[in-house]
Every structure is written in structure tokens, then in C-alpha cells.
Tab-separated table of C-alpha atoms and ligand atoms in Angstrom:
chain	number	residue	atom	x	y	z
A	8	MET	CA	-15.950	49.506	56.145
A	9	SER	CA	-16.877	46.077	57.562
A	10	ALA	CA	-14.022	43.548	57.730
A	11	ASN	CA	-14.198	40.493	55.416
A	12	LEU	CA	-16.551	42.270	53.032
A	13	ASP	CA	-15.638	43.288	49.506
A	14	GLU	CA	-15.420	47.077	49.086
A	15	LYS	CA	-18.387	47.084	46.689
A	16	ILE	CA	-20.468	45.022	49.119
A	17	SER	CA	-19.573	46.646	52.430
A	18	PRO	CA	-21.761	49.787	51.946
A	19	LEU	CA	-24.707	47.551	51.010
A	20	TYR	CA	-24.342	45.658	54.262
A	21	ASP	CA	-24.143	48.901	56.248
A	22	ALA	CA	-27.392	50.034	54.604
A	23	ILE	CA	-29.057	46.724	55.499
A	24	LEU	CA	-28.035	47.178	59.154
A	25	ARG	CA	-29.538	50.680	59.140
A	26	ARG	CA	-32.791	49.651	57.437
A	27	ASN	CA	-33.416	46.576	59.574
A	28	PRO	CA	-32.467	47.622	63.121
A	29	GLY	CA	-32.401	44.961	65.820
A	30	GLU	CA	-32.844	42.024	63.444
A	31	ILE	CA	-29.632	40.334	64.544
A	32	GLU	CA	-30.241	36.893	63.067
A	33	PHE	CA	-31.161	38.490	59.730
A	34	HIS	CA	-27.952	40.557	59.826
A	35	GLN	CA	-25.962	37.398	60.578
A	36	ALA	CA	-27.510	35.428	57.703
A	37	VAL	CA	-27.034	38.282	55.213
A	38	ARG	CA	-23.455	38.888	56.287
A	39	GLU	CA	-22.583	35.200	55.935
A	40	VAL	CA	-23.750	35.279	52.313
A	41	LEU	CA	-22.214	38.667	51.468
A	42	GLU	CA	-18.808	37.641	52.843
A	43	THR	CA	-18.557	35.029	50.083
A	44	LEU	CA	-19.828	37.105	47.152
A	45	GLY	CA	-16.715	39.269	46.553
A	46	PRO	CA	-15.389	37.064	43.697
A	47	VAL	CA	-18.841	36.995	42.060
A	48	VAL	CA	-19.290	40.758	41.912
A	49	ALA	CA	-15.738	41.045	40.551
A	50	LYS	CA	-16.451	38.537	37.798
A	51	ARG	CA	-20.039	39.575	37.025
A	52	PRO	CA	-20.406	43.384	37.273
A	53	GLU	CA	-23.834	43.129	35.609
A	54	PHE	CA	-25.229	41.872	38.939
A	55	VAL	CA	-23.900	44.989	40.693
A	56	HIS	CA	-25.373	47.241	38.025
A	57	ALA	CA	-28.766	45.510	38.315
A	58	LYS	CA	-28.656	45.922	42.138
A	59	ILE	CA	-29.382	42.231	42.586
A	60	ILE	CA	-28.003	42.102	46.154
A	61	GLU	CA	-30.066	45.107	47.296
A	62	ARG	CA	-33.204	43.604	45.763
A	63	LEU	CA	-32.584	40.151	47.254
A	64	CYS	CA	-32.089	41.557	50.755
A	65	GLU	CA	-35.503	43.265	50.665
A	66	PRO	CA	-38.408	40.770	50.874
A	67	GLU	CA	-41.031	41.058	48.134
A	68	ARG	CA	-43.700	41.141	50.854
A	69	GLN	CA	-43.814	40.909	54.687
A	70	LEU	CA	-47.002	39.997	56.502
A	71	ILE	CA	-47.552	40.406	60.248
A	72	PHE	CA	-50.920	39.590	61.734
A	73	ARG	CA	-52.867	39.031	64.959
A	74	VAL	CA	-53.705	35.455	65.967
A	75	PRO	CA	-56.323	35.357	68.751
A	76	TRP	CA	-57.314	31.980	70.218
A	77	THR	CA	-58.938	30.472	73.300
A	78	ASP	CA	-57.284	27.894	75.591
A	79	ASP	CA	-59.062	24.933	77.204
A	80	SER	CA	-59.986	26.974	80.284
A	81	GLY	CA	-61.657	29.655	78.143
A	82	GLU	CA	-58.880	32.236	78.511
A	83	ILE	CA	-58.125	34.305	75.418
A	84	HIS	CA	-54.551	34.607	74.091
A	85	VAL	CA	-53.179	36.881	71.400
A	86	ASN	CA	-50.139	35.790	69.394
A	87	ARG	CA	-48.382	37.309	66.433
A	88	GLY	CA	-48.243	35.587	63.041
A	89	PHE	CA	-45.656	36.174	60.301
A	90	ARG	CA	-45.146	35.271	56.662
A	91	VAL	CA	-42.221	36.775	54.810
A	92	GLU	CA	-42.496	36.210	51.061
A	93	PHE	CA	-38.881	36.798	50.098
A	94	SER	CA	-38.420	35.800	46.493
A	95	SER	CA	-40.685	34.379	43.788
A	96	THR	CA	-37.969	34.414	41.130
A	97	LEU	CA	-37.687	30.652	40.765
A	98	GLY	CA	-41.203	29.586	41.779
A	99	PRO	CA	-43.936	30.078	44.391
A	100	TYR	CA	-42.678	31.237	47.799
A	101	LYS	CA	-41.679	28.075	49.637
A	102	GLY	CA	-40.516	27.578	53.215
A	103	GLY	CA	-41.750	26.357	56.568
A	104	LEU	CA	-43.736	27.761	59.468
A	105	ARG	CA	-42.120	27.873	62.902
A	106	PHE	CA	-44.123	27.957	66.149
A	107	HIS	CA	-41.783	28.878	69.003
A	108	PRO	CA	-41.863	31.652	71.633
A	109	SER	CA	-38.585	33.082	70.271
A	110	VAL	CA	-40.076	33.795	66.809
A	111	ASN	CA	-39.887	37.436	65.702
A	112	LEU	CA	-39.553	39.250	62.390
A	113	GLY	CA	-35.739	39.082	62.383
A	114	ILE	CA	-35.767	35.308	62.824
A	115	VAL	CA	-38.380	34.792	60.108
A	116	LYS	CA	-36.361	37.039	57.777
A	117	PHE	CA	-33.107	35.169	58.416
A	118	LEU	CA	-34.855	31.892	57.650
A	119	GLY	CA	-36.596	33.299	54.558
A	120	PHE	CA	-33.378	34.815	53.227
A	121	GLU	CA	-31.472	31.521	53.570
A	122	GLN	CA	-34.390	29.718	51.977
A	123	ILE	CA	-33.964	31.616	48.682
A	124	PHE	CA	-30.485	30.187	48.095
A	125	LYS	CA	-31.264	26.764	49.527
A	126	ASN	CA	-34.239	26.357	47.244
A	127	ALA	CA	-32.198	27.539	44.253
A	128	LEU	CA	-29.564	24.884	45.020
A	129	THR	CA	-32.146	22.097	44.727
A	130	GLY	CA	-32.595	22.969	41.043
A	131	LEU	CA	-36.376	22.684	41.542
A	132	PRO	CA	-38.931	25.438	40.754
A	133	ILE	CA	-39.400	26.971	44.214
A	134	GLY	CA	-38.956	30.532	45.479
A	135	GLY	CA	-38.123	31.489	49.069
A	136	GLY	CA	-40.297	32.366	52.057
A	137	LYS	CA	-40.768	31.577	55.728
A	138	GLY	CA	-43.321	32.189	58.448
A	139	GLY	CA	-44.500	31.297	61.892
A	140	SER	CA	-45.660	32.605	65.207
A	141	ASP	CA	-44.418	33.323	68.721
A	142	PHE	CA	-46.999	30.758	69.912
A	143	ASP	CA	-45.495	28.141	72.275
A	144	PRO	CA	-47.004	24.715	71.530
A	145	LYS	CA	-45.237	23.052	74.464
A	146	GLY	CA	-47.722	21.612	76.962
A	147	ARG	CA	-50.765	22.575	74.864
A	148	SER	CA	-53.570	20.051	74.270
A	149	ASP	CA	-54.484	18.837	70.776
A	150	ALA	CA	-57.648	20.967	70.937
A	151	GLU	CA	-55.629	24.092	71.771
A	152	ILE	CA	-53.161	23.390	68.947
A	153	MET	CA	-56.103	22.958	66.556
A	154	ARG	CA	-57.768	26.225	67.599
A	155	PHE	CA	-54.483	28.083	67.252
A	156	CYS	CA	-53.813	26.616	63.784
A	157	GLN	CA	-57.344	27.465	62.660
A	158	SER	CA	-57.006	31.068	63.802
A	159	PHE	CA	-53.555	31.372	62.175
A	160	MET	CA	-54.864	30.046	58.846
A	161	THR	CA	-57.980	32.251	59.005
A	162	GLU	CA	-55.681	35.170	58.188
A	163	LEU	CA	-52.909	33.436	56.256
A	164	TYR	CA	-55.132	31.631	53.722
A	165	ARG	CA	-55.670	34.761	51.601
A	166	HIS	CA	-51.930	34.970	50.892
A	167	LEU	CA	-51.444	31.301	49.938
A	168	GLY	CA	-52.040	29.170	46.864
A	169	GLU	CA	-50.303	26.345	45.028
A	170	TYR	CA	-48.902	28.869	42.523
A	171	THR	CA	-48.387	31.653	45.080
A	172	ASP	CA	-47.050	30.564	48.448
A	173	VAL	CA	-46.716	27.028	49.807
A	174	PRO	CA	-45.759	26.676	53.503
A	175	ALA	CA	-44.517	23.515	55.262
A	176	GLY	CA	-43.365	22.631	58.796
A	177	ASP	CA	-40.385	23.743	60.870
A	178	ILE	CA	-39.742	23.887	64.625
A	179	GLY	CA	-43.037	23.231	66.444
A	180	VAL	CA	-44.934	22.482	63.217
A	181	GLY	CA	-45.158	18.823	62.166
A	182	GLY	CA	-47.763	16.542	60.619
A	183	ARG	CA	-50.437	17.320	63.240
A	184	GLU	CA	-50.232	21.086	62.708
A	185	ILE	CA	-50.089	20.795	58.898
A	186	GLY	CA	-53.296	18.727	59.137
A	187	TYR	CA	-55.160	21.390	61.125
A	188	LEU	CA	-53.849	24.155	58.850
A	189	PHE	CA	-54.861	22.294	55.696
A	190	GLY	CA	-58.318	21.502	57.091
A	191	GLN	CA	-58.975	25.175	57.808
A	192	TYR	CA	-57.643	26.297	54.391
A	193	LYS	CA	-59.963	23.825	52.667
A	194	ARG	CA	-62.923	24.902	54.768
A	195	ILE	CA	-62.456	28.625	54.083
A	196	THR	CA	-61.679	28.353	50.371
A	197	ASN	CA	-63.946	25.400	49.526
A	198	ARG	CA	-61.075	24.014	47.447
A	199	TYR	CA	-59.182	20.739	47.837
A	200	GLU	CA	-55.931	22.371	46.828
A	201	SER	CA	-53.381	19.697	47.820
A	202	GLY	CA	-50.408	21.709	46.586
A	203	VAL	CA	-50.974	24.601	49.014
A	204	LEU	CA	-49.107	22.973	51.918
A	205	THR	CA	-46.460	20.262	52.092
A	206	GLY	CA	-45.750	17.736	54.820
A	207	LYS	CA	-49.324	16.415	54.568
A	208	GLY	CA	-50.436	12.981	55.814
A	209	LEU	CA	-49.767	10.081	53.456
A	210	ASN	CA	-53.443	9.279	52.917
A	211	TRP	CA	-54.471	12.859	52.040
A	212	GLY	CA	-51.899	14.135	49.568
A	213	GLY	CA	-48.616	13.775	51.443
A	214	ALA	CA	-45.444	12.343	49.949
A	215	GLN	CA	-43.399	9.362	51.034
A	216	VAL	CA	-40.045	10.366	52.566
A	217	ARG	CA	-41.117	13.978	53.320
A	218	LYS	CA	-41.023	13.306	57.072
A	219	GLU	CA	-37.582	11.700	56.805
A	220	ALA	CA	-36.194	13.989	54.086
A	221	THR	CA	-34.329	16.732	55.973
A	222	GLY	CA	-32.498	14.350	58.300
A	223	TYR	CA	-31.845	11.750	55.594
A	224	GLY	CA	-30.650	14.474	53.227
A	225	SER	CA	-28.255	15.992	55.733
A	226	VAL	CA	-26.636	12.594	56.375
A	227	LEU	CA	-26.487	11.812	52.646
A	228	PHE	CA	-24.732	15.156	52.135
A	229	THR	CA	-22.291	14.277	54.940
A	230	ALA	CA	-21.575	10.934	53.267
A	231	GLU	CA	-20.837	12.722	49.954
A	232	MET	CA	-18.570	15.215	51.706
A	233	LEU	CA	-16.650	12.408	53.445
A	234	ARG	CA	-16.446	10.447	50.174
A	235	ALA	CA	-14.805	13.462	48.484
A	236	ARG	CA	-12.093	13.121	51.167
A	237	GLY	CA	-11.755	9.346	50.765
A	238	ASP	CA	-13.645	8.740	54.027
A	239	SER	CA	-17.071	7.353	55.028
A	240	LEU	CA	-19.595	7.202	57.882
A	241	GLU	CA	-19.066	3.471	58.443
A	242	GLY	CA	-18.033	2.883	62.061
A	243	ARG	CA	-17.887	6.622	62.820
A	244	ARG	CA	-19.037	8.078	66.118
A	245	VAL	CA	-21.716	10.710	65.518
A	246	ALA	CA	-23.120	13.410	67.821
A	247	VAL	CA	-26.577	14.778	66.977
A	248	SER	CA	-28.263	17.710	68.714
A	249	GLY	CA	-32.026	18.074	68.955
A	250	SER	CA	-34.607	15.308	69.136
A	251	GLY	CA	-37.226	16.619	66.739
A	252	ASN	CA	-37.969	15.804	63.122
A	253	VAL	CA	-34.529	16.580	61.688
A	254	ALA	CA	-32.590	14.956	64.534
A	255	ILE	CA	-34.599	11.716	64.564
A	256	TYR	CA	-34.259	11.067	60.839
A	257	SER	CA	-30.588	12.093	60.835
A	258	ILE	CA	-30.042	9.433	63.484
A	259	GLU	CA	-31.986	6.883	61.416
A	260	LYS	CA	-29.986	7.448	58.209
A	261	ALA	CA	-26.627	7.649	60.023
A	262	GLN	CA	-27.375	4.298	61.671
A	263	GLN	CA	-28.389	2.821	58.307
A	264	LEU	CA	-25.007	3.909	56.924
A	265	GLY	CA	-23.159	2.118	59.733
A	266	ALA	CA	-22.434	4.995	62.128
A	267	ASN	CA	-22.790	4.867	65.917
A	268	VAL	CA	-24.942	7.833	66.996
A	269	VAL	CA	-24.291	8.513	70.677
A	270	THR	CA	-26.254	11.680	71.508
A	271	CYS	CA	-29.503	13.603	71.161
A	272	SER	CA	-30.745	16.655	73.053
A	273	ASP	CA	-33.481	19.190	73.710
A	274	SER	CA	-33.574	22.622	75.293
A	275	SER	CA	-33.178	21.129	78.797
A	276	GLY	CA	-29.966	19.156	78.161
A	277	TYR	CA	-28.534	16.179	76.305
A	278	VAL	CA	-28.389	12.419	76.472
A	279	VAL	CA	-25.233	10.436	75.856
A	280	ASP	CA	-25.841	6.809	75.035
A	281	GLU	CA	-22.505	5.058	74.407
A	282	LYS	CA	-24.061	1.888	72.972
A	283	GLY	CA	-25.901	3.912	70.337
A	284	VAL	CA	-29.263	5.699	70.480
A	285	ASP	CA	-32.241	3.297	70.609
A	286	LEU	CA	-34.234	4.929	67.826
A	287	GLU	CA	-37.491	3.063	68.420
A	288	LEU	CA	-37.539	4.228	72.043
A	289	LEU	CA	-36.658	7.804	71.041
A	290	LYS	CA	-39.439	7.875	68.404
A	291	GLN	CA	-41.955	6.475	70.912
A	292	ILE	CA	-41.095	9.185	73.451
A	293	LYS	CA	-40.796	12.133	71.045
A	294	GLU	CA	-43.269	11.366	68.248
A	295	VAL	CA	-45.981	9.459	70.115
A	296	GLU	CA	-45.818	10.687	73.725
A	297	ARG	CA	-44.328	14.146	72.978
A	298	GLY	CA	-41.962	13.674	75.949
A	299	ARG	CA	-38.427	14.880	76.718
A	300	VAL	CA	-34.961	13.372	76.197
A	301	SER	CA	-34.640	13.041	79.999
A	302	ASP	CA	-37.534	10.505	79.772
A	303	TYR	CA	-35.494	8.627	77.165
A	304	ALA	CA	-32.495	8.377	79.543
A	305	LEU	CA	-34.735	7.143	82.384
A	306	ARG	CA	-36.397	4.460	80.241
A	307	ARG	CA	-33.169	3.392	78.524
A	308	GLY	CA	-31.584	2.552	81.911
A	309	HIS	CA	-27.914	2.841	82.826
A	310	ASP	CA	-26.669	2.717	79.206
A	311	ALA	CA	-27.750	6.327	78.786
A	312	ARG	CA	-27.056	9.416	80.882
A	313	PHE	CA	-28.989	12.700	80.850
A	314	ILE	CA	-26.770	15.757	81.335
A	315	PRO	CA	-28.937	18.791	82.125
A	316	ASP	CA	-28.189	22.339	80.948
A	317	SER	CA	-24.983	21.434	79.088
A	318	SER	CA	-23.738	21.527	75.522
A	319	VAL	CA	-23.868	18.263	73.626
A	320	TRP	CA	-20.713	19.351	71.764
A	321	GLU	CA	-18.533	18.415	74.741
A	322	VAL	CA	-19.063	14.751	73.745
A	323	PRO	CA	-16.141	13.481	71.579
A	324	CYS	CA	-17.218	12.466	68.067
A	325	ASP	CA	-15.982	12.066	64.476
A	326	VAL	CA	-19.038	13.713	62.930
A	327	ALA	CA	-21.286	16.423	64.408
A	328	LEU	CA	-24.818	17.040	63.129
A	329	PRO	CA	-26.324	20.149	64.759
A	330	SER	CA	-30.059	19.641	64.189
A	331	ALA	CA	-31.873	21.777	66.795
A	332	THR	CA	-31.819	25.555	66.263
A	333	GLN	CA	-29.839	28.659	65.291
A	334	ASN	CA	-26.578	29.562	67.062
A	335	GLU	CA	-26.525	26.398	69.156
A	336	LEU	CA	-22.872	25.612	68.297
A	337	THR	CA	-20.548	28.412	69.407
A	338	GLY	CA	-16.859	29.135	68.864
A	339	SER	CA	-15.921	27.370	72.100
A	340	ASP	CA	-18.138	24.372	71.205
A	341	ALA	CA	-16.376	24.194	67.829
A	342	ALA	CA	-12.969	24.379	69.542
A	343	ALA	CA	-13.983	21.481	71.824
A	344	LEU	CA	-15.128	19.423	68.834
A	345	VAL	CA	-11.851	20.117	66.996
A	346	ARG	CA	-9.812	19.177	70.101
A	347	ASN	CA	-11.745	15.912	70.243
A	348	GLY	CA	-10.932	15.100	66.600
A	349	VAL	CA	-14.144	15.959	64.683
A	350	ARG	CA	-13.736	15.389	60.913
A	351	ALA	CA	-17.033	16.602	59.497
A	352	VAL	CA	-19.902	18.858	60.546
A	353	ALA	CA	-23.205	19.173	58.658
A	354	GLU	CA	-25.911	21.644	59.628
A	355	GLY	CA	-29.255	19.828	59.776
A	356	ALA	CA	-30.675	22.936	61.470
A	357	ASN	CA	-30.671	26.436	59.960
A	358	MET	CA	-27.604	28.498	60.934
A	359	PRO	CA	-26.846	26.402	64.062
A	360	THR	CA	-23.151	27.357	63.984
A	361	THR	CA	-22.130	30.866	65.014
A	362	PRO	CA	-19.767	32.788	62.692
A	363	GLU	CA	-16.943	32.154	65.179
A	364	GLY	CA	-17.722	28.417	65.125
A	365	VAL	CA	-17.605	28.378	61.318
A	366	ARG	CA	-14.180	30.096	61.429
A	367	VAL	CA	-12.830	27.542	63.932
A	368	PHE	CA	-13.873	24.657	61.663
A	369	ALA	CA	-12.421	26.338	58.563
A	370	GLU	CA	-9.068	26.991	60.239
A	371	ALA	CA	-8.902	23.378	61.463
A	372	GLY	CA	-9.687	22.010	57.982
A	373	VAL	CA	-12.875	20.268	59.143
A	374	ALA	CA	-15.313	19.408	56.316
A	375	PHE	CA	-18.224	21.785	56.977
A	376	ALA	CA	-21.616	21.714	55.247
A	377	PRO	CA	-23.779	24.844	55.720
A	378	GLY	CA	-27.508	24.369	56.327
A	379	LYS	CA	-28.425	25.850	52.940
A	380	ALA	CA	-26.859	22.811	51.319
A	381	ALA	CA	-27.008	20.109	53.994
A	382	ASN	CA	-30.656	20.487	55.027
A	383	ALA	CA	-32.092	21.226	51.564
A	384	GLY	CA	-33.425	17.659	51.297
A	385	GLY	CA	-36.576	18.649	53.205
A	386	VAL	CA	-37.647	21.422	50.893
A	387	ALA	CA	-36.561	19.406	47.850
A	388	THR	CA	-38.889	16.588	48.879
A	389	SER	CA	-41.606	19.181	49.490
A	390	ALA	CA	-41.144	20.201	45.843
A	391	LEU	CA	-41.511	16.525	44.909
A	392	GLU	CA	-44.737	16.475	46.974
A	393	MET	CA	-45.990	19.483	44.966
A	394	GLN	CA	-45.062	17.676	41.758
A	395	GLN	CA	-47.060	14.591	42.807
A	396	ASN	CA	-50.015	16.765	43.858
A	397	ALA	CA	-50.011	18.579	40.510
A	398	SER	CA	-50.077	15.311	38.583
A	399	ARG	CA	-52.413	13.574	41.096
A	400	ASP	CA	-49.834	10.856	41.478
A	401	SER	CA	-48.035	9.243	44.387
A	402	TRP	CA	-44.636	7.660	44.258
A	403	THR	CA	-43.200	4.770	46.283
A	404	PHE	CA	-40.843	5.270	49.213
A	405	ALA	CA	-37.954	3.684	47.282
A	406	HIS	CA	-38.458	5.883	44.203
A	407	THR	CA	-38.764	9.070	46.274
A	408	GLU	CA	-35.701	8.234	48.339
A	409	GLU	CA	-33.740	7.626	45.164
A	410	ARG	CA	-34.805	11.073	43.891
A	411	LEU	CA	-33.752	12.615	47.225
A	412	ALA	CA	-30.343	10.919	47.078
A	413	GLY	CA	-29.851	12.186	43.499
A	414	ILE	CA	-30.768	15.735	44.549
A	415	MET	CA	-28.375	15.680	47.530
A	416	ARG	CA	-25.554	14.423	45.274
A	417	HIS	CA	-26.352	17.202	42.805
A	418	ILE	CA	-26.288	19.846	45.576
A	419	HIS	CA	-23.025	18.488	46.923
A	420	ASP	CA	-21.364	18.460	43.519
A	421	THR	CA	-22.671	21.933	42.650
A	422	CYS	CA	-21.251	23.409	45.887
A	423	TYR	CA	-17.970	21.533	45.474
A	424	GLU	CA	-17.450	22.525	41.851
A	425	THR	CA	-18.525	26.148	42.382
A	426	ALA	CA	-16.055	26.501	45.267
A	427	GLU	CA	-13.271	25.140	43.019
A	428	ARG	CA	-14.289	27.437	40.139
A	429	TYR	CA	-14.044	30.504	42.388
A	430	GLY	CA	-10.688	29.494	43.869
A	431	ARG	CA	-12.052	28.270	47.235
A	432	PRO	CA	-11.562	24.472	47.029
A	433	GLY	CA	-13.307	22.530	49.796
A	434	ASP	CA	-15.224	25.622	50.997
A	435	TYR	CA	-18.845	24.469	50.933
A	436	VAL	CA	-20.044	27.738	52.493
A	437	ALA	CA	-18.699	29.752	49.556
A	438	GLY	CA	-19.807	27.094	47.059
A	439	ALA	CA	-23.411	27.019	48.359
A	440	ASN	CA	-23.775	30.802	48.607
A	441	ILE	CA	-22.277	31.525	45.194
A	442	ALA	CA	-24.118	28.759	43.329
A	443	GLY	CA	-27.467	29.709	44.928
A	444	PHE	CA	-26.869	33.407	44.303
A	445	GLU	CA	-25.880	32.941	40.648
A	446	ALA	CA	-28.978	30.849	39.909
A	447	VAL	CA	-31.337	33.469	41.389
A	448	ALA	CA	-29.415	36.471	40.007
A	449	GLU	CA	-29.486	35.126	36.450
A	450	ALA	CA	-33.240	34.496	36.629
A	451	MET	CA	-33.879	37.940	38.164
A	452	THR	CA	-31.912	39.554	35.370
A	453	ALA	CA	-33.927	37.673	32.764
A	454	GLN	CA	-37.237	38.691	34.391
A	455	GLY	CA	-36.456	42.437	34.321
A	456	LEU	CA	-36.749	44.980	37.119
A	457	ILE	CA	-39.206	43.372	39.567
B	526	LIG	P1	-38.707	20.172	65.803
B	526	LIG	O1	-39.196	18.856	65.330
B	526	LIG	O2	-39.641	21.110	66.444
B	526	LIG	O3	-37.479	19.884	66.790
B	526	LIG	C1	-36.683	20.915	67.264
B	526	LIG	C2	-35.664	20.332	68.225
B	526	LIG	O4	-34.719	21.326	68.540
B	526	LIG	C3	-36.281	19.897	69.545
B	526	LIG	O5	-35.548	18.825	70.073
B	526	LIG	C4	-36.118	21.143	70.397
B	526	LIG	O6	-36.070	20.906	71.800
B	526	LIG	C5	-34.759	21.624	69.936
B	526	LIG	N1	-34.673	23.067	70.142
B	526	LIG	C6	-35.471	24.027	69.605
B	526	LIG	N2	-35.124	25.224	70.072
B	526	LIG	C7	-34.094	24.997	70.916
B	526	LIG	C8	-33.290	25.831	71.706
B	526	LIG	N3	-33.514	27.167	71.725
B	526	LIG	N4	-32.289	25.268	72.418
B	526	LIG	C9	-32.071	23.928	72.390
B	526	LIG	N5	-32.823	23.072	71.686
B	526	LIG	C10	-33.811	23.610	70.946
B	526	LIG	O7	-38.016	20.989	64.601
B	526	LIG	P2	-37.257	20.433	63.318
B	526	LIG	O8	-38.206	20.436	62.206
B	526	LIG	O9	-36.510	19.186	63.678
B	526	LIG	O10	-36.227	21.616	63.055
B	526	LIG	C11	-34.918	21.642	63.607
B	526	LIG	C12	-34.036	22.585	62.819
B	526	LIG	O11	-33.964	22.145	61.445
B	526	LIG	C13	-34.508	24.041	62.728
B	526	LIG	O12	-33.384	24.890	62.666
B	526	LIG	C14	-35.241	24.093	61.401
B	526	LIG	O13	-35.306	25.403	60.879
B	526	LIG	C15	-34.348	23.197	60.571
B	526	LIG	N6	-34.960	22.632	59.367
B	526	LIG	C16	-36.072	21.860	59.440
B	526	LIG	C17	-36.604	21.306	58.297
B	526	LIG	C18	-37.791	20.389	58.316
B	526	LIG	O14	-38.119	19.827	57.263
B	526	LIG	N7	-38.434	20.165	59.440
B	526	LIG	C19	-36.012	21.584	57.052
B	526	LIG	C20	-34.854	22.354	56.999
B	526	LIG	C21	-34.338	22.854	58.169
B	526	LIG	P3	-37.287	21.431	72.736
B	526	LIG	O15	-38.379	20.441	72.495
B	526	LIG	O16	-36.740	21.411	74.112
B	526	LIG	O17	-37.639	22.817	72.280
């Protein structure tokens, strides 16, 4: 029997390991949820009887397809595309597309599995899914990116629809890629179906605050978590990892709330900038020039230092916001953060903290927000984009941000209260998993055996 798993749940996990060999990130994501569900299966045996866990761990549909495309020199490349449609219990499959060379089925399944519970926590009508490709966009021209996106959508379009499956961005997929994907969908289907993709440009169906939403939401969640402990972000020293969409808008919101953000990073190393990250310069380099954080350090001058090939978590901080990728914050990183006095950690990225790291934070009493809760602001604002598309409306930035703040407060309070109700006060991991699971399990029960 696996340690930390309830005796009713342990055999289910063993079966999942057997049925999904080699999918280590998927195993990790499933295990993290199952470890917290013991009290739920004890209290609600009807979920065991209805085999809700077994059904939720098996995607409704998994698509894998060939994506051939031609580079600027005329050479042909063949990539692999994925879309895992995990759960349509609460609404159309909803979740981003990731373009990164590390993408494989196990990674897409881990992301899709987490997405089910995250989307349930928002309280909005969205199911769970995720997709992507092992295509590496780094160093590719705009024309190459466009040809790749067109080829990818030429297969994917037949599985999408505003009531069926609605992708968005993730690592390597931002506004530019969503534009090329939408253009090709429209061309093939001859339908201006705004609600089929989210993260669109503001003048063709996009929503205010969508670009900012994941980072803003993760910082708003952090502020709520600190408030519950009588603390705040004002004057706090914050370390952020990554320098993409989530990282940039986490930095922006943290600065707005009076924090001093001293780091950012990419896969080649990190920058420490003691006077506080110059956000305009970082946006210019990352969003406009598509450069590296080492360029930021060079242009910023001697206020900032670039430290190659090292972990950003060695920098002392009060609040850590891992916002790059999975398993980027290990047990020893967590121990270093705790030694340096970290008070709160919120996962802007999906599953950035290893299980050992999560244990270190729990034992040290650090406030810890799992990605399912902390980074749900992005998908929530995507659901608001779908709502605006359906009613052919568009809301102001201020109104949308107010909705986002309300949703993040609701998610925080739901996780907090659920953790208390199940005897795990302050445990946001248990609170998020249980609340998300209960919402989906109740709806699955109501919808019969599907
Ligand atoms: P992004 O704009 O593509 O930025 C990703 C950042 O992470 C880049 O700075 C990238 O550096 C870094 N990174 C990626 N892989 C890395 C690795 N293996 N090691 C070190 N650094 C790495 O992506 P994003 O949208 O900000 O997504 C970041 C995280 O947030 C992901 O876990 C994603 O699933 C999650 N998330 C995103 C959203 C959203 O709305 N975008 C919503 C919820 C959760 P390089 O340029 O060097 O690769």
C-alpha cells in the first residue's frame, strides 16, 4: 500500500500507475489530489460506490496528432500535437495549449487533470482539458510560428467549438499564437465563433484583464492568504521565477500592492535586482523584443545582476511566487527559502513545487497556495471572455478586474473554509483539492454514469 494514501484510495492509485506507465508528472498530480481525499471518501461513501475517482482519472478523450510544417529555409518538420479532453461535467473542456519541447502525453494529462479541479473552484461553467505540442517556438520567425499554428489547427479544429472545447494559451502560447490559431479556425469553418478560443486580441473578441489575469490573480490570492494571518504584501520582499506572462503580471500586481519584487528568471538563470524590478524594461525585452533576462540585467546596469544556471530560490525573500514551470522548486529550494524567513508561497505556475518542497513548507508553517487555487484567475477570466463573447458585449478593465478580485476572494474563502470543515485548518492544498473534487463529484453523480 502507498504511504499517505487512504486504504480505500491506495489500490486506485496503484491501478493508475499500472495503466499509465511512464507518465510521471500525471502520477505526481494524481497522487497529490488523492493524498487529501481520505476524509472525503470516509464522509461520502456514495462517491466511492459511484467510482468517481476512477472515472475522473481517466480522460473522456485523448487526441494525439501529427503536425507537419515547413521552416523558412524550406525544410519540413514533424511535431506531435495533443489535446486531452478530461472532463465536461461542469462545462466545455477548458484549458490552455503549451508549446515547449518537453511536452508529452504525461505532461498534458497532469495539466488537464489539475485543470478539472481548478476550473471547478472558480464556480464558473467550465470543464477541464489541456493540449499542446513538443514544438519549440524559441528562435522561430513569426512566419514559422504562423505556419506551425495553422498546421496544428488544421487537425484540432474538428474537436473544438464554443460549447465543446475552448483552448487558451500556456507556456509558449500567447496573444500572437492565439491570433494565428483563431484565424485558421475561422478560415476552415467559415464561422466567426469568438467563443472557441480565449486570450484573443482586444479588438477582435478578447477580454480586458485576460493577459494580466493569472499573475494578478495569484498575487490577489497571496494577499488574501496573508490577510487571513493578519499580514499583508506592503513593504514585503518578493521573489518571482519566470519572466513570461504569469511572472510579468505577478510582478505588476505585487508592485501595485506595495511589495518590492527583486527577481525574475528564465531557463538560463535568474536576475536579482535589489532596487526592485523595472517592469517597463522587462516588458520591453520580453513582450516586444522576445529577449532573455540576461539582456534585462545588461540594460538595467549595475543595479541588477544575472546569475546563470542557478536557482532563484537562493535569494532571501518574504514571499515566493514560482511562476515558470513544473517542479522548479525542490525540497532543498524550499529549505533555503524557509531558512531565509519566507512567510508565504503561491504557485503562479502549475505544480512548480515538488512534493518534498510542499512538505517542507507545511512543516515550517509557511502559508502555501497550490496552483489549482492561486493561478485560477487566468481561466476564470477566460470564462468571463466566453461570457462576453456569448452576449456580444465587452466590459471595461475596471469592471473585469473587480470580477477577478471577487473570484479570487471566493476561491480563497472556499479553500480556507473547506480545509477547516475537514479538520485541516490552514491547509490550502487539502482545501482546494477537496472543494474542487466535491463540486465535480456532485455534478457527475447528478448526470448519471457517463
Ligand atoms: P510563458 O509566458 O511561456 O513563460 C514561461 C516562463 O517560464 C519563461 O520565462 C520561461 O523561460 C520559463 N520556463 C519555462 N520552462 C522552463 C524551465 N524548464 N526551466 C526554467 N524556466 C522555464 O508561460 P506562462 O503563460 O507565463 O506560464 C507559466 C506557468 O504558469 C506554467 O506552469 C503555466 O502552466 C502556468 N499557467 C499559465 C496560465 C496563463 O494564463 N498563461 C494560467 C495558469 C497557469 P524560457 O523562456 O527560458 O523558457
